[in-house]
Amino acid sequence: MSYLAEPLGEHHDLASFDCGHDGLNDWLGLHARTATGQGTRTYVLVDDDGGVVGYFAVAPHTIDREHLSRSQGRGAPRQIPAVLLAKLALERRLQGHGLGSELLVVALRTIVEAARRVGGRFVVVDAIDAAAVRFYEHHDFVAVPNNRSRLIRKLSTVARALDMPWP
Ligand SMILES: CC(C)(COP(=O)(O)OP(=O)(O)OC[C@H]1O[C@@H](n2cnc3c(N)ncnc32)[C@H](O)[C@@H]1OP(=O)(O)O)[C@@H](O)C(=O)NCCC(=O)NCCS
């Protein structure tokens, strides 16, 4: 089976998607299309049969420098341009075999490509639970002070890791 990420469209059937988290399932089925009109972009991971087996959602964002550690915020303006990786989820039966990491790489590539053109210093994630925190830490995201569920990673280091030009 091969998989392709593409922008969420009207033709995608979202009803049977199940990542094991009701909140993330419901968001895709009930809110993702509306969110597009409000500034969020959702991409779905589609299998050879056209079935939606994963998704991620991204949106422009800013971080208050005072919410970062001194080293994280060094040299940055008070409002730091960033990109929010608002959602990321994979169909439950496919989890644990590296596909979630591949989906994260697709999301990060999308974010780096956009940020090269429009700016952004960090990618930000809000992990849904402790397991998601570990997943992102495994991928070199670092928590911000006083908020265990919010993690960031510098876009310059993401670009370098993915062998992409920056800026
Ligand atoms: C989080 C999610 C996308 C990960 O996808 P996955 O295919 O299960 O993860 P992978 O198999 O690619 O795991 C990649 C690595 O991260 C680690 N990892 C993955 N999930 C983890 C977890 N819950 N806890 C700790 N480590 C985890 C794995 O050990 C693996 O390490 P390895 O490459 O050294 O073996 C998927 O489990 C999912 O959709 N979960 C439900 C929704 C969710 O929690 N989303 C998080 C964003 S809010």
mmCIF file of C-alpha atoms and ligand atoms in Angstrom:
data_model
loop_
_atom_site.group_PDB
_atom_site.id
_atom_site.type_symbol
_atom_site.label_atom_id
_atom_site.label_comp_id
_atom_site.label_asym_id
_atom_site.label_seq_id
_atom_site.Cartn_x
_atom_site.Cartn_y
_atom_site.Cartn_z
ATOM 1 C CA MET A 1 0.000 0.000 0.000
ATOM 2 C CA SER A 2 1.280 3.504 -0.755
ATOM 3 C CA TYR A 3 0.072 6.772 0.719
ATOM 4 C CA LEU A 4 -0.212 10.318 -0.535
ATOM 5 C CA ALA A 5 -0.890 13.528 1.384
ATOM 6 C CA GLU A 6 -3.214 15.992 -0.312
ATOM 7 C CA PRO A 7 -5.263 19.042 0.665
ATOM 8 C CA LEU A 8 -8.628 18.148 2.222
ATOM 9 C CA GLY A 9 -11.333 18.286 -0.439
ATOM 10 C CA GLU A 10 -15.098 17.863 -0.658
ATOM 11 C CA HIS A 11 -14.707 14.341 -2.076
ATOM 12 C CA HIS A 12 -12.834 12.876 0.908
ATOM 13 C CA ASP A 13 -14.918 10.556 3.067
ATOM 14 C CA LEU A 14 -14.079 11.356 6.685
ATOM 15 C CA ALA A 15 -16.823 9.418 8.462
ATOM 16 C CA SER A 16 -14.909 6.219 9.228
ATOM 17 C CA PHE A 17 -11.599 7.768 10.300
ATOM 18 C CA ASP A 18 -10.528 6.487 13.729
ATOM 19 C CA CYS A 19 -7.208 7.406 15.369
ATOM 20 C CA GLY A 20 -8.359 6.339 18.841
ATOM 21 C CA HIS A 21 -9.083 9.893 20.038
ATOM 22 C CA ASP A 22 -12.704 11.012 19.732
ATOM 23 C CA GLY A 23 -11.674 14.656 19.793
ATOM 24 C CA LEU A 24 -9.335 14.274 16.826
ATOM 25 C CA ASN A 25 -11.828 12.072 14.916
ATOM 26 C CA ASP A 26 -14.651 14.543 15.485
ATOM 27 C CA TRP A 27 -12.520 17.535 14.580
ATOM 28 C CA LEU A 28 -11.715 16.015 11.190
ATOM 29 C CA GLY A 29 -15.269 14.980 10.441
ATOM 30 C CA LEU A 30 -17.104 17.974 11.857
ATOM 31 C CA HIS A 31 -14.777 20.966 11.893
ATOM 32 C CA ALA A 32 -11.877 20.611 9.457
ATOM 33 C CA ARG A 33 -13.776 21.960 6.439
ATOM 34 C CA THR A 34 -15.142 24.923 8.400
ATOM 35 C CA ALA A 35 -11.668 25.579 9.801
ATOM 36 C CA THR A 36 -10.347 25.958 6.248
ATOM 37 C CA GLY A 37 -12.576 29.002 5.820
ATOM 38 C CA GLN A 38 -11.195 30.355 9.095
ATOM 39 C CA GLY A 39 -7.528 30.152 8.149
ATOM 40 C CA THR A 40 -6.460 26.583 8.952
ATOM 41 C CA ARG A 41 -5.268 24.188 6.259
ATOM 42 C CA THR A 42 -5.917 20.463 6.580
ATOM 43 C CA TYR A 43 -4.131 17.779 4.577
ATOM 44 C CA VAL A 44 -5.273 14.174 4.494
ATOM 45 C CA LEU A 45 -3.193 11.053 4.007
ATOM 46 C CA VAL A 46 -4.929 8.885 1.446
ATOM 47 C CA ASP A 47 -4.283 5.221 0.604
ATOM 48 C CA ASP A 48 -4.385 3.571 -2.840
ATOM 49 C CA ASP A 49 -8.133 3.022 -2.485
ATOM 50 C CA GLY A 50 -8.781 6.686 -1.737
ATOM 51 C CA GLY A 51 -9.444 6.036 1.956
ATOM 52 C CA VAL A 52 -8.417 8.722 4.452
ATOM 53 C CA VAL A 53 -5.944 7.124 6.884
ATOM 54 C CA GLY A 54 -4.377 10.206 8.461
ATOM 55 C CA TYR A 55 -4.407 13.955 8.557
ATOM 56 C CA PHE A 56 -2.667 17.042 9.801
ATOM 57 C CA ALA A 57 -3.747 20.652 10.144
ATOM 58 C CA VAL A 58 -1.576 23.762 10.103
ATOM 59 C CA ALA A 59 -2.103 27.465 10.677
ATOM 60 C CA PRO A 60 -0.024 30.627 11.059
ATOM 61 C CA HIS A 61 0.739 31.468 14.665
ATOM 62 C CA THR A 62 2.700 33.751 16.961
ATOM 63 C CA ILE A 63 4.431 32.911 20.223
ATOM 64 C CA ASP A 64 4.847 35.374 23.091
ATOM 65 C CA ARG A 65 8.560 35.522 23.792
ATOM 66 C CA GLU A 66 7.789 35.653 27.510
ATOM 67 C CA HIS A 67 6.330 32.128 27.267
ATOM 68 C CA LEU A 68 9.715 30.775 26.165
ATOM 69 C CA SER A 69 12.874 30.126 28.118
ATOM 70 C CA ARG A 70 15.625 32.704 27.840
ATOM 71 C CA SER A 71 17.627 30.522 25.446
ATOM 72 C CA GLN A 72 14.561 29.667 23.317
ATOM 73 C CA GLY A 73 13.652 33.353 22.938
ATOM 74 C CA ARG A 74 17.113 34.821 22.603
ATOM 75 C CA GLY A 75 17.305 37.475 19.895
ATOM 76 C CA ALA A 76 13.600 37.163 19.016
ATOM 77 C CA PRO A 77 10.972 39.924 18.943
ATOM 78 C CA ARG A 78 8.228 39.980 21.607
ATOM 79 C CA GLN A 79 5.793 38.326 19.185
ATOM 80 C CA ILE A 80 7.628 35.538 17.394
ATOM 81 C CA PRO A 81 6.326 34.380 13.992
ATOM 82 C CA ALA A 82 5.618 30.652 13.985
ATOM 83 C CA VAL A 83 3.541 27.907 12.388
ATOM 84 C CA LEU A 84 1.142 25.825 14.476
ATOM 85 C CA LEU A 85 0.911 22.128 13.715
ATOM 86 C CA ALA A 86 -2.585 22.121 15.155
ATOM 87 C CA LYS A 87 -3.508 18.453 14.607
ATOM 88 C CA LEU A 88 -1.792 15.252 13.509
ATOM 89 C CA ALA A 89 -3.357 11.822 13.611
ATOM 90 C CA LEU A 90 -3.093 8.429 11.993
ATOM 91 C CA GLU A 91 -5.687 5.668 11.601
ATOM 92 C CA ARG A 92 -5.469 3.390 14.655
ATOM 93 C CA ARG A 93 -4.809 0.126 12.793
ATOM 94 C CA LEU A 94 -1.753 1.684 11.088
ATOM 95 C CA GLN A 95 -0.125 3.119 14.220
ATOM 96 C CA GLY A 96 3.205 1.906 15.546
ATOM 97 C CA HIS A 97 4.893 1.098 12.230
ATOM 98 C CA GLY A 98 6.579 4.386 11.407
ATOM 99 C CA LEU A 99 3.800 5.862 9.285
ATOM 100 C CA GLY A 100 2.996 8.538 11.882
ATOM 101 C CA SER A 101 6.603 9.688 11.687
ATOM 102 C CA GLU A 102 6.348 9.801 7.900
ATOM 103 C CA LEU A 103 3.186 11.888 8.205
ATOM 104 C CA LEU A 104 5.024 14.231 10.578
ATOM 105 C CA VAL A 105 7.819 14.600 8.022
ATOM 106 C CA VAL A 106 5.271 15.489 5.323
ATOM 107 C CA ALA A 107 3.740 18.061 7.690
ATOM 108 C CA LEU A 108 7.141 19.546 8.532
ATOM 109 C CA ARG A 109 8.109 19.721 4.853
ATOM 110 C CA THR A 110 4.862 21.549 4.106
ATOM 111 C CA ILE A 111 5.528 23.965 6.969
ATOM 112 C CA VAL A 112 9.163 24.619 6.015
ATOM 113 C CA GLU A 113 8.214 25.269 2.381
ATOM 114 C CA ALA A 114 5.571 27.788 3.444
ATOM 115 C CA ALA A 115 7.750 29.457 6.077
ATOM 116 C CA ARG A 116 10.605 29.909 3.626
ATOM 117 C CA ARG A 117 8.284 32.236 1.722
ATOM 118 C CA VAL A 118 6.238 33.896 4.432
ATOM 119 C CA GLY A 119 8.483 33.628 7.506
ATOM 120 C CA GLY A 120 8.384 31.807 10.803
ATOM 121 C CA ARG A 121 10.957 30.878 13.402
ATOM 122 C CA PHE A 122 9.356 27.925 15.195
ATOM 123 C CA VAL A 123 6.939 25.103 14.580
ATOM 124 C CA VAL A 124 4.600 24.711 17.568
ATOM 125 C CA VAL A 125 2.573 21.691 18.656
ATOM 126 C CA ASP A 126 0.044 21.201 21.456
ATOM 127 C CA ALA A 127 0.281 17.527 22.347
ATOM 128 C CA ILE A 128 -3.055 15.930 23.175
ATOM 129 C CA ASP A 129 -1.722 13.602 25.908
ATOM 130 C CA ALA A 130 1.485 12.299 27.491
ATOM 131 C CA ALA A 131 2.006 9.756 24.685
ATOM 132 C CA ALA A 132 1.838 12.527 22.102
ATOM 133 C CA VAL A 133 4.388 14.519 24.130
ATOM 134 C CA ARG A 134 6.748 11.537 23.942
ATOM 135 C CA PHE A 135 6.148 11.173 20.203
ATOM 136 C CA TYR A 136 7.105 14.816 19.614
ATOM 137 C CA GLU A 137 10.066 14.688 22.013
ATOM 138 C CA HIS A 138 11.228 11.651 20.075
ATOM 139 C CA HIS A 139 11.223 13.961 17.063
ATOM 140 C CA ASP A 140 13.335 16.625 18.801
ATOM 141 C CA PHE A 141 10.557 18.975 19.875
ATOM 142 C CA VAL A 142 11.211 20.651 23.232
ATOM 143 C CA ALA A 143 8.573 21.712 25.770
ATOM 144 C CA VAL A 144 8.219 25.387 26.628
ATOM 145 C CA PRO A 145 8.461 26.378 30.321
ATOM 146 C CA ASN A 146 5.366 25.866 32.507
ATOM 147 C CA ASN A 147 3.409 24.023 29.812
ATOM 148 C CA ARG A 148 4.187 20.324 29.366
ATOM 149 C CA SER A 149 1.836 19.939 26.398
ATOM 150 C CA ARG A 150 3.220 22.764 24.260
ATOM 151 C CA LEU A 151 6.391 21.897 22.360
ATOM 152 C CA ILE A 152 8.422 23.796 19.804
ATOM 153 C CA ARG A 153 11.198 23.168 17.344
ATOM 154 C CA LYS A 154 13.208 25.740 15.409
ATOM 155 C CA LEU A 155 12.337 25.751 11.721
ATOM 156 C CA SER A 156 15.966 26.277 10.750
ATOM 157 C CA THR A 157 16.916 22.994 12.422
ATOM 158 C CA VAL A 158 13.895 21.214 10.924
ATOM 159 C CA ALA A 159 14.965 22.391 7.467
ATOM 160 C CA ARG A 160 18.527 21.216 8.072
ATOM 161 C CA ALA A 161 17.352 17.806 9.293
ATOM 162 C CA LEU A 162 15.161 17.402 6.209
ATOM 163 C CA ASP A 163 17.943 18.606 3.913
ATOM 164 C CA MET A 164 15.815 21.509 2.749
ATOM 165 C CA PRO A 165 17.065 25.013 1.926
ATOM 166 C CA TRP A 166 16.573 27.699 4.590
ATOM 167 C CA PRO A 167 15.409 30.417 4.511
HETATM 168 C C1 LIG B 1 0.959 10.058 17.365
HETATM 169 C C2 LIG B 1 0.852 9.214 16.100
HETATM 170 C C3 LIG B 1 0.640 10.114 14.886
HETATM 171 C C4 LIG B 1 2.179 8.438 15.942
HETATM 172 O O1 LIG B 1 2.099 7.637 14.793
HETATM 173 P P1 LIG B 1 2.691 6.157 14.812
HETATM 174 O O2 LIG B 1 2.678 5.623 13.434
HETATM 175 O O3 LIG B 1 1.970 5.392 15.852
HETATM 176 O O4 LIG B 1 4.172 6.443 15.311
HETATM 177 P P2 LIG B 1 5.509 5.821 14.717
HETATM 178 O O5 LIG B 1 5.348 4.355 14.546
HETATM 179 O O6 LIG B 1 5.900 6.609 13.519
HETATM 180 O O7 LIG B 1 6.500 6.127 15.905
HETATM 181 C C5 LIG B 1 7.656 6.843 15.670
HETATM 182 C C6 LIG B 1 8.501 6.838 16.885
HETATM 183 O O8 LIG B 1 7.870 7.608 17.917
HETATM 184 C C7 LIG B 1 7.711 6.787 19.045
HETATM 185 N N1 LIG B 1 6.339 6.911 19.480
HETATM 186 C C8 LIG B 1 5.234 6.897 18.754
HETATM 187 N N2 LIG B 1 4.143 7.019 19.500
HETATM 188 C C9 LIG B 1 4.605 7.068 20.742
HETATM 189 C C10 LIG B 1 4.005 7.147 21.974
HETATM 190 N N3 LIG B 1 2.672 7.189 22.085
HETATM 191 N N4 LIG B 1 4.765 7.179 23.058
HETATM 192 C C11 LIG B 1 6.113 7.104 22.958
HETATM 193 N N5 LIG B 1 6.759 7.018 21.807
HETATM 194 C C12 LIG B 1 6.011 6.997 20.728
HETATM 195 C C13 LIG B 1 7.899 5.343 18.628
HETATM 196 O O9 LIG B 1 8.543 4.637 19.667
HETATM 197 C C14 LIG B 1 8.743 5.434 17.410
HETATM 198 O O10 LIG B 1 10.097 5.350 17.747
HETATM 199 P P3 LIG B 1 11.120 4.464 16.845
HETATM 200 O O11 LIG B 1 11.064 5.101 15.478
HETATM 201 O O12 LIG B 1 12.411 4.659 17.529
HETATM 202 O O13 LIG B 1 10.554 3.097 16.874
HETATM 203 C C15 LIG B 1 -0.294 8.171 16.194
HETATM 204 O O14 LIG B 1 -0.017 7.251 17.216
HETATM 205 C C16 LIG B 1 -1.652 8.796 16.433
HETATM 206 O O15 LIG B 1 -2.314 9.219 15.497
HETATM 207 N N6 LIG B 1 -2.086 8.831 17.696
HETATM 208 C C17 LIG B 1 -3.395 9.368 18.037
HETATM 209 C C18 LIG B 1 -3.472 10.854 17.831
HETATM 210 C C19 LIG B 1 -2.375 11.609 18.526
HETATM 211 O O16 LIG B 1 -1.977 11.318 19.653
HETATM 212 N N7 LIG B 1 -1.839 12.637 17.858
HETATM 213 C C20 LIG B 1 -0.714 13.432 18.383
HETATM 214 C C21 LIG B 1 -0.834 14.833 18.002
HETATM 215 S S1 LIG B 1 -1.994 15.739 19.015
#
